[in-house]
Amino acid sequence: MELQDLQLIARRERERRRRIRIHCCTSSGCLASQGLEIQKRIEAAVSAAGLDGEIEVVGVGCIGSCGQGPMVEVAPEGILYEYVRPEDADAIVAAVSGGECNLQRGDPQSQFFTRQFPIVRKNAGKIDPERIEEYIAAGGYRSLYRAINEMSPSEVIDEITQSGLRGRGGAGYPTGLKWSTVAKSRGDRKYVVCNGDEGDPGAFMDRSILESDPHLVLEGMCIAAYAVGADQGYIYVRGEYPFAIQRLQKAINQAKKLGLLGSQIFDSTFDFRVDIRVGAGAFVCGEETALLASIEGRRGQPRPRPPYPAESGLWGKPTLINNVETFANIASIIEHGPDWYASIGTETSKGTKVFALTGKIRHTGLIEVPMGISVREIVHQLGGGGASGSEVKAVQTGGPSGGCIPASLFDTSVDYESLAQVGSIMGSGGMVVMDDSTNMVELAKFYMEFCKDESCGKCVPCRVGTVQIHHLLAKLTSGNGSQTDLDQLRELCQLLRNTSLCGLGQSAPNPVMSTLKYFPEEYMSLIER
Ligand SMILES: Cc1cc2nc3c(=O)[nH]c(=O)nc-3n(C[C@H](O)[C@H](O)[C@H](O)COP(=O)(O)O)c2cc1C
Ligand code: SF4
């Protein structure tokens, strides 16, 4: 495979394309609402109308506004149909040929779409994730070619460092620094691991990226492997994501067939193979040391660090572990340069972030926004405010490790430091909106119940503490709590935060602490009652 071969594939793909493309969303959400049947019925309607030569029907990844699915888009006009049913197929095809159509339309000019800044989601909803030719026609694998043929490994690491990219898995660790640590670590073998465990309740960013554009993640992993000197990669995906796994496997097979994975990639001396490992849905297996133990076939439990995986990871070898979204940023950084990437976002948080916007809000779905946007803009401009006009009370970011941001602090900038300052975290990108009907103590109890169930039990503070805190919250919400219980709740939260072995126990108190801070009256009213 040479650059000319990539260009040839791209040219043939463009020549093959029909003038009009009907994009049917085939991500999990829309598939669960008859997405595949809708695609088949539209294909049949196109054939019946004798329009096969003019229109092609394409199954694409997530279009974004998942709450309004199943979605169908007619390109290039950009007409969006929402809540589509299989029986709407004839009407959609008739409308493409100029007929009347009364189906509910989405507004591509609404702020939900126009305020977004797609880098990671640049191809989502536009290409067929099951055809490598479409990814190549969209410019795919050129960054890998450039990295291998025009850059040294250390130049690649320098570009990633200069871009300011930070890990999107939660902690926000500088990606370039992690890559250079792995590159410098000694080992006869090195590994690259992609963390696709995504266990936060309500989060589906990584699933959507894997389902919509699996080659983007593979290309990022491949560039990383070249930079750190690894020859084997693993993608760890939770078993609850069957479509993501299927599409990834298909993508790996296609890339292997074209010589973009395997031996002597782009006729160089660089070899890189990728295999999928399927997790069993334990939240703690997203923690990096537990994940590595799980890949090795051992029980998925965290271990103390150091040593960090960058020095001693899989089978004791230096291992680079990054999140799905982190890898999905890499090809664009190599393509457009680190200065371009660093020009997006804030001083310390560069680029964009994908959020799963859910809860009591008008427009739910996946959004990709530049860092530095305010919580208010996300809630009121992209999200359109409270569902059915209700008053938005707070936003919870960061899943069970995160905190609640009250409406009075909605001018907070969405970046790592500002979110931490108000007692929350960026996390992996869950964003749940709450209105007046949400009881904040119940919410804290919900997240604590999750942490209690997901605690691996290895260390006492988390194993016992999550049960005790959950018990106290249940006592409060049942109206049997006292001031002593509240005091004990605070004390236990501090204890858990300071003494747990891994991030699960250390951050489990966050939803309780932040609701205690911003909504004390809701706790007090339960005691007074
Ligand atoms: C309990 C727990 C669960 C985690 N789950 C995930 C996860 O699902 N996906 C992920 O990428 N990182 C998760 N992390 C963070 C990882 O340990 C690790 O920091 C991350 O994969 C590193 O990649 P990044 O630098 O690209 O963010 C979790 C951490 C903890 C403590
Ligand atoms: S903090 Fe919780 S999840 Fe983490 S090692 Fe301890 S018991 Fe396991």
mmCIF file of C-alpha atoms in Angstrom, residues 145-427:
data_model
loop_
_atom_site.group_PDB
_atom_site.id
_atom_site.type_symbol
_atom_site.label_atom_id
_atom_site.label_comp_id
_atom_site.label_asym_id
_atom_site.label_seq_id
_atom_site.Cartn_x
_atom_site.Cartn_y
_atom_site.Cartn_z
ATOM 1 C CA TYR A 145 0.879 7.526 6.035
ATOM 2 C CA ARG A 146 2.349 10.914 6.925
ATOM 3 C CA ALA A 147 3.432 9.794 10.398
ATOM 4 C CA ILE A 148 5.203 6.669 9.147
ATOM 5 C CA ASN A 149 6.760 8.145 6.005
ATOM 6 C CA GLU A 150 7.465 11.750 6.872
ATOM 7 C CA MET A 151 7.944 11.851 10.645
ATOM 8 C CA SER A 152 10.140 10.176 13.236
ATOM 9 C CA PRO A 153 8.416 8.664 16.316
ATOM 10 C CA SER A 154 9.690 11.526 18.475
ATOM 11 C CA GLU A 155 8.313 14.109 16.015
ATOM 12 C CA VAL A 156 4.888 12.470 16.296
ATOM 13 C CA ILE A 157 5.087 12.646 20.107
ATOM 14 C CA ASP A 158 6.186 16.302 19.907
ATOM 15 C CA GLU A 159 3.133 17.179 17.807
ATOM 16 C CA ILE A 160 0.772 15.441 20.221
ATOM 17 C CA THR A 161 2.468 17.224 23.145
ATOM 18 C CA GLN A 162 2.264 20.635 21.444
ATOM 19 C CA SER A 163 -1.408 20.110 20.627
ATOM 20 C CA GLY A 164 -2.168 20.094 24.364
ATOM 21 C CA LEU A 165 -4.442 17.034 24.027
ATOM 22 C CA ARG A 166 -5.397 15.551 27.406
ATOM 23 C CA GLY A 167 -6.860 12.097 28.013
ATOM 24 C CA ARG A 168 -10.616 11.958 27.538
ATOM 25 C CA GLY A 169 -11.132 8.946 29.833
ATOM 26 C CA GLY A 170 -11.661 11.134 32.901
ATOM 27 C CA ALA A 171 -8.423 12.202 34.562
ATOM 28 C CA GLY A 172 -7.280 14.541 31.762
ATOM 29 C CA TYR A 173 -3.643 13.396 31.880
ATOM 30 C CA PRO A 174 -1.499 15.024 29.128
ATOM 31 C CA THR A 175 -1.439 12.554 26.237
ATOM 32 C CA GLY A 176 1.950 13.582 24.814
ATOM 33 C CA LEU A 177 3.598 13.135 28.221
ATOM 34 C CA LYS A 178 2.126 9.651 28.570
ATOM 35 C CA TRP A 179 3.306 8.706 25.058
ATOM 36 C CA SER A 180 6.830 9.932 25.729
ATOM 37 C CA THR A 181 6.999 7.962 29.007
ATOM 38 C CA VAL A 182 6.041 4.771 27.169
ATOM 39 C CA ALA A 183 8.479 5.554 24.347
ATOM 40 C CA LYS A 184 11.319 6.005 26.853
ATOM 41 C CA SER A 185 10.450 2.934 28.962
ATOM 42 C CA ARG A 186 12.611 -0.114 28.364
ATOM 43 C CA GLY A 187 11.005 -3.370 27.288
ATOM 44 C CA ASP A 188 11.499 -6.053 24.643
ATOM 45 C CA ARG A 189 7.832 -5.568 23.755
ATOM 46 C CA LYS A 190 5.363 -2.724 24.154
ATOM 47 C CA TYR A 191 1.590 -2.595 23.919
ATOM 48 C CA VAL A 192 -1.076 -0.068 23.039
ATOM 49 C CA VAL A 193 -4.461 -0.476 24.703
ATOM 50 C CA CYS A 194 -7.676 1.353 23.864
ATOM 51 C CA ASN A 195 -10.051 1.757 26.801
ATOM 52 C CA GLY A 196 -13.598 1.289 25.485
ATOM 53 C CA ASP A 197 -15.133 0.077 28.725
ATOM 54 C CA GLU A 198 -17.357 3.143 29.214
ATOM 55 C CA GLY A 199 -19.209 2.218 32.373
ATOM 56 C CA ASP A 200 -20.707 5.566 33.477
ATOM 57 C CA PRO A 201 -24.500 5.381 33.630
ATOM 58 C CA GLY A 202 -25.953 7.586 30.875
ATOM 59 C CA ALA A 203 -22.710 7.818 28.879
ATOM 60 C CA PHE A 204 -22.552 6.541 25.305
ATOM 61 C CA MET A 205 -19.912 8.704 23.615
ATOM 62 C CA ASP A 206 -17.330 5.964 23.118
ATOM 63 C CA ARG A 207 -19.907 3.454 21.907
ATOM 64 C CA SER A 208 -21.102 5.966 19.375
ATOM 65 C CA ILE A 209 -17.561 6.738 18.141
ATOM 66 C CA LEU A 210 -16.801 3.023 17.744
ATOM 67 C CA GLU A 211 -20.100 2.386 15.965
ATOM 68 C CA SER A 212 -19.869 5.475 13.729
ATOM 69 C CA ASP A 213 -16.200 5.626 12.765
ATOM 70 C CA PRO A 214 -14.146 2.617 13.933
ATOM 71 C CA HIS A 215 -11.274 3.319 11.501
ATOM 72 C CA LEU A 216 -10.676 6.711 13.136
ATOM 73 C CA VAL A 217 -9.883 4.946 16.421
ATOM 74 C CA LEU A 218 -7.756 2.285 14.688
ATOM 75 C CA GLU A 219 -5.775 4.964 12.843
ATOM 76 C CA GLY A 220 -5.139 6.818 16.130
ATOM 77 C CA MET A 221 -3.964 3.599 17.811
ATOM 78 C CA CYS A 222 -1.701 2.795 14.876
ATOM 79 C CA ILE A 223 -0.053 6.244 14.976
ATOM 80 C CA ALA A 224 0.390 5.843 18.754
ATOM 81 C CA ALA A 225 1.994 2.406 18.299
ATOM 82 C CA TYR A 226 4.439 3.838 15.756
ATOM 83 C CA ALA A 227 5.283 6.695 18.150
ATOM 84 C CA VAL A 228 5.925 4.542 21.245
ATOM 85 C CA GLY A 229 7.371 1.474 19.496
ATOM 86 C CA ALA A 230 4.563 -1.041 20.101
ATOM 87 C CA ASP A 231 3.664 -3.906 17.776
ATOM 88 C CA GLN A 232 0.500 -5.235 19.419
ATOM 89 C CA GLY A 233 -2.693 -3.444 20.408
ATOM 90 C CA TYR A 234 -5.867 -4.415 22.251
ATOM 91 C CA ILE A 235 -9.230 -2.696 22.238
ATOM 92 C CA TYR A 236 -11.151 -3.469 25.402
ATOM 93 C CA VAL A 237 -14.878 -3.052 24.756
ATOM 94 C CA ARG A 238 -17.707 -3.919 27.088
ATOM 95 C CA GLY A 239 -19.834 -6.900 26.090
ATOM 96 C CA GLU A 240 -22.983 -4.771 26.172
ATOM 97 C CA TYR A 241 -21.775 -3.082 22.963
ATOM 98 C CA PRO A 242 -22.328 -5.830 20.345
ATOM 99 C CA PHE A 243 -22.636 -3.483 17.328
ATOM 100 C CA ALA A 244 -19.471 -1.616 18.285
ATOM 101 C CA ILE A 245 -17.642 -4.959 18.556
ATOM 102 C CA GLN A 246 -18.992 -6.202 15.202
ATOM 103 C CA ARG A 247 -18.037 -2.983 13.406
ATOM 104 C CA LEU A 248 -14.606 -2.873 14.995
ATOM 105 C CA GLN A 249 -13.901 -6.454 13.959
ATOM 106 C CA LYS A 250 -15.027 -5.697 10.430
ATOM 107 C CA ALA A 251 -12.829 -2.574 10.379
ATOM 108 C CA ILE A 252 -9.793 -4.523 11.656
ATOM 109 C CA ASN A 253 -10.298 -7.183 8.936
ATOM 110 C CA GLN A 254 -10.622 -4.531 6.216
ATOM 111 C CA ALA A 255 -7.535 -2.611 7.385
ATOM 112 C CA LYS A 256 -5.537 -5.880 7.513
ATOM 113 C CA LYS A 257 -6.622 -6.770 3.986
ATOM 114 C CA LEU A 258 -5.370 -3.424 2.655
ATOM 115 C CA GLY A 259 -2.093 -3.673 4.578
ATOM 116 C CA LEU A 260 -2.983 -0.830 6.945
ATOM 117 C CA LEU A 261 -2.668 -3.174 9.939
ATOM 118 C CA GLY A 262 -0.353 -6.168 10.260
ATOM 119 C CA SER A 263 3.202 -6.443 8.920
ATOM 120 C CA GLN A 264 5.174 -3.756 7.097
ATOM 121 C CA ILE A 265 2.457 -1.110 7.100
ATOM 122 C CA PHE A 266 2.802 1.212 4.083
ATOM 123 C CA ASP A 267 5.749 -0.962 3.024
ATOM 124 C CA SER A 268 7.750 0.231 6.045
ATOM 125 C CA THR A 269 9.406 -1.834 8.768
ATOM 126 C CA PHE A 270 6.577 -0.945 11.169
ATOM 127 C CA ASP A 271 4.280 -3.846 12.233
ATOM 128 C CA PHE A 272 1.126 -3.448 14.295
ATOM 129 C CA ARG A 273 -1.662 -5.908 15.038
ATOM 130 C CA VAL A 274 -4.889 -5.188 16.912
ATOM 131 C CA ASP A 275 -7.204 -7.592 18.731
ATOM 132 C CA ILE A 276 -10.466 -7.018 20.544
ATOM 133 C CA ARG A 277 -10.984 -8.079 24.154
ATOM 134 C CA VAL A 278 -14.568 -8.121 25.388
ATOM 135 C CA GLY A 279 -15.302 -7.048 28.964
ATOM 136 C CA ALA A 280 -18.166 -8.321 31.076
ATOM 137 C CA GLY A 281 -19.613 -4.959 32.059
ATOM 138 C CA ALA A 282 -17.895 -4.336 35.405
ATOM 139 C CA PHE A 283 -17.505 -0.572 35.961
ATOM 140 C CA VAL A 284 -14.204 -1.064 37.794
ATOM 141 C CA CYS A 285 -12.685 -2.748 34.720
ATOM 142 C CA GLY A 286 -12.512 0.722 33.142
ATOM 143 C CA GLU A 287 -9.817 1.580 35.711
ATOM 144 C CA GLU A 288 -6.566 1.050 33.849
ATOM 145 C CA THR A 289 -4.834 -1.487 36.104
ATOM 146 C CA ALA A 290 -8.059 -3.525 36.497
ATOM 147 C CA LEU A 291 -8.536 -3.431 32.722
ATOM 148 C CA LEU A 292 -5.017 -4.727 32.121
ATOM 149 C CA ALA A 293 -5.561 -7.528 34.668
ATOM 150 C CA SER A 294 -8.763 -8.428 32.842
ATOM 151 C CA ILE A 295 -6.957 -8.609 29.462
ATOM 152 C CA GLU A 296 -4.361 -10.889 31.059
ATOM 153 C CA GLY A 297 -7.196 -13.197 32.086
ATOM 154 C CA ARG A 298 -7.040 -12.343 35.763
ATOM 155 C CA ARG A 299 -9.772 -10.936 37.986
ATOM 156 C CA GLY A 300 -10.425 -7.303 37.049
ATOM 157 C CA GLN A 301 -9.272 -5.522 40.203
ATOM 158 C CA PRO A 302 -7.159 -2.357 40.519
ATOM 159 C CA ARG A 303 -3.667 -2.521 41.969
ATOM 160 C CA PRO A 304 -1.645 0.248 43.632
ATOM 161 C CA ARG A 305 0.346 2.546 41.317
ATOM 162 C CA PRO A 306 3.310 3.026 40.808
ATOM 163 C CA PRO A 307 4.392 1.243 38.806
ATOM 164 C CA TYR A 308 2.228 2.923 36.191
ATOM 165 C CA PRO A 309 1.218 0.956 33.067
ATOM 166 C CA ALA A 310 3.497 3.234 30.997
ATOM 167 C CA GLU A 311 6.420 1.497 32.725
ATOM 168 C CA SER A 312 4.950 -1.856 33.714
ATOM 169 C CA GLY A 313 1.612 -2.735 32.164
ATOM 170 C CA LEU A 314 0.431 -5.789 30.256
ATOM 171 C CA TRP A 315 2.536 -8.801 31.267
ATOM 172 C CA GLY A 316 4.934 -6.375 32.943
ATOM 173 C CA LYS A 317 5.761 -4.578 29.658
ATOM 174 C CA PRO A 318 5.455 -0.825 28.972
ATOM 175 C CA THR A 319 1.875 -0.188 27.923
ATOM 176 C CA LEU A 320 0.166 2.878 26.543
ATOM 177 C CA ILE A 321 -3.473 3.036 27.576
ATOM 178 C CA ASN A 322 -5.756 5.732 26.216
ATOM 179 C CA ASN A 323 -9.464 6.264 25.922
ATOM 180 C CA VAL A 324 -11.452 5.798 22.649
ATOM 181 C CA GLU A 325 -12.048 9.552 22.245
ATOM 182 C CA THR A 326 -8.375 10.348 22.926
ATOM 183 C CA PHE A 327 -7.320 8.071 20.049
ATOM 184 C CA ALA A 328 -10.081 9.510 17.828
ATOM 185 C CA ASN A 329 -8.410 12.969 18.063
ATOM 186 C CA ILE A 330 -4.976 11.825 16.863
ATOM 187 C CA ALA A 331 -5.449 11.654 13.070
ATOM 188 C CA SER A 332 -6.864 15.208 12.958
ATOM 189 C CA ILE A 333 -3.934 16.577 14.985
ATOM 190 C CA ILE A 334 -1.429 15.001 12.575
ATOM 191 C CA GLU A 335 -3.494 16.195 9.581
ATOM 192 C CA HIS A 336 -4.043 19.844 10.627
ATOM 193 C CA GLY A 337 -1.073 20.333 12.938
ATOM 194 C CA PRO A 338 -0.730 20.905 16.697
ATOM 195 C CA ASP A 339 -1.169 24.693 16.483
ATOM 196 C CA TRP A 340 -4.562 24.302 14.880
ATOM 197 C CA TYR A 341 -5.672 21.946 17.670
ATOM 198 C CA ALA A 342 -4.194 24.123 20.406
ATOM 199 C CA SER A 343 -6.095 27.125 19.040
ATOM 200 C CA ILE A 344 -9.383 25.464 20.052
ATOM 201 C CA GLY A 345 -10.436 25.535 23.701
ATOM 202 C CA THR A 346 -8.916 27.239 26.747
ATOM 203 C CA GLU A 347 -5.386 27.838 28.009
ATOM 204 C CA THR A 348 -5.194 24.468 29.776
ATOM 205 C CA SER A 349 -7.938 22.407 28.092
ATOM 206 C CA LYS A 350 -7.469 22.173 24.341
ATOM 207 C CA GLY A 351 -9.684 20.838 21.592
ATOM 208 C CA THR A 352 -13.231 19.603 21.889
ATOM 209 C CA LYS A 353 -15.155 17.237 24.132
ATOM 210 C CA VAL A 354 -17.996 14.891 23.272
ATOM 211 C CA PHE A 355 -20.858 14.813 25.783
ATOM 212 C CA ALA A 356 -23.889 12.581 26.090
ATOM 213 C CA LEU A 357 -26.550 15.160 26.925
ATOM 214 C CA THR A 358 -29.464 13.478 28.682
ATOM 215 C CA GLY A 359 -32.121 14.049 31.332
ATOM 216 C CA LYS A 360 -34.810 16.706 31.659
ATOM 217 C CA ILE A 361 -33.815 18.692 28.600
ATOM 218 C CA ARG A 362 -35.503 19.452 25.295
ATOM 219 C CA HIS A 363 -32.813 18.153 22.901
ATOM 220 C CA THR A 364 -30.960 15.075 24.083
ATOM 221 C CA GLY A 365 -28.172 13.336 22.217
ATOM 222 C CA LEU A 366 -24.490 13.476 21.462
ATOM 223 C CA ILE A 367 -22.745 16.810 21.171
ATOM 224 C CA GLU A 368 -19.146 17.740 20.433
ATOM 225 C CA VAL A 369 -18.292 21.221 21.694
ATOM 226 C CA PRO A 370 -15.109 23.278 22.049
ATOM 227 C CA MET A 371 -13.623 23.308 25.544
ATOM 228 C CA GLY A 372 -14.387 26.590 27.289
ATOM 229 C CA ILE A 373 -18.058 26.695 26.293
ATOM 230 C CA SER A 374 -20.207 27.436 29.355
ATOM 231 C CA VAL A 375 -22.587 24.983 31.000
ATOM 232 C CA ARG A 376 -25.331 27.535 30.308
ATOM 233 C CA GLU A 377 -24.680 27.511 26.554
ATOM 234 C CA ILE A 378 -24.837 23.721 26.493
ATOM 235 C CA VAL A 379 -28.055 23.554 28.508
ATOM 236 C CA HIS A 380 -29.943 26.497 27.012
ATOM 237 C CA GLN A 381 -28.562 26.875 23.490
ATOM 238 C CA LEU A 382 -27.647 23.356 22.350
ATOM 239 C CA GLY A 383 -30.071 21.586 24.674
ATOM 240 C CA GLY A 384 -32.913 24.107 24.221
ATOM 241 C CA GLY A 385 -33.564 24.395 27.995
ATOM 242 C CA GLY A 386 -35.765 22.276 30.228
ATOM 243 C CA ALA A 387 -38.001 19.606 28.736
ATOM 244 C CA SER A 388 -41.543 20.935 28.190
ATOM 245 C CA GLY A 389 -40.526 24.338 29.569
ATOM 246 C CA SER A 390 -39.570 23.152 33.068
ATOM 247 C CA GLU A 391 -36.954 25.037 35.114
ATOM 248 C CA VAL A 392 -33.504 23.441 34.929
ATOM 249 C CA LYS A 393 -32.092 23.070 38.440
ATOM 250 C CA ALA A 394 -28.670 21.456 38.032
ATOM 251 C CA VAL A 395 -26.401 19.472 35.746
ATOM 252 C CA GLN A 396 -24.488 16.406 36.796
ATOM 253 C CA THR A 397 -21.216 15.836 34.937
ATOM 254 C CA GLY A 398 -18.763 12.984 35.218
ATOM 255 C CA GLY A 399 -21.136 10.140 36.112
ATOM 256 C CA PRO A 400 -20.818 8.440 39.499
ATOM 257 C CA SER A 401 -17.428 10.117 40.034
ATOM 258 C CA GLY A 402 -18.796 13.568 39.231
ATOM 259 C CA GLY A 403 -20.708 16.277 40.975
ATOM 260 C CA CYS A 404 -23.764 18.467 40.495
ATOM 261 C CA ILE A 405 -23.472 22.016 39.219
ATOM 262 C CA PRO A 406 -26.388 24.193 40.365
ATOM 263 C CA ALA A 407 -28.099 26.624 37.942
ATOM 264 C CA SER A 408 -26.489 29.569 39.789
ATOM 265 C CA LEU A 409 -23.082 28.346 38.527
ATOM 266 C CA PHE A 410 -24.076 27.700 34.913
ATOM 267 C CA ASP A 411 -21.591 30.320 33.677
ATOM 268 C CA THR A 412 -18.816 27.894 34.637
ATOM 269 C CA SER A 413 -16.529 27.166 31.705
ATOM 270 C CA VAL A 414 -16.438 23.534 30.599
ATOM 271 C CA ASP A 415 -12.760 22.747 31.110
ATOM 272 C CA TYR A 416 -10.886 20.433 33.472
ATOM 273 C CA GLU A 417 -9.908 23.061 36.059
ATOM 274 C CA SER A 418 -13.168 25.058 36.184
ATOM 275 C CA LEU A 419 -15.321 21.961 36.608
ATOM 276 C CA ALA A 420 -13.066 20.726 39.426
ATOM 277 C CA GLN A 421 -13.273 24.150 41.109
ATOM 278 C CA VAL A 422 -17.047 23.859 41.441
ATOM 279 C CA GLY A 423 -16.778 20.316 42.844
ATOM 280 C CA SER A 424 -17.439 18.333 39.682
ATOM 281 C CA ILE A 425 -15.266 16.769 36.995
ATOM 282 C CA MET A 426 -15.206 16.484 33.210
ATOM 283 C CA GLY A 427 -15.219 12.695 33.547
#
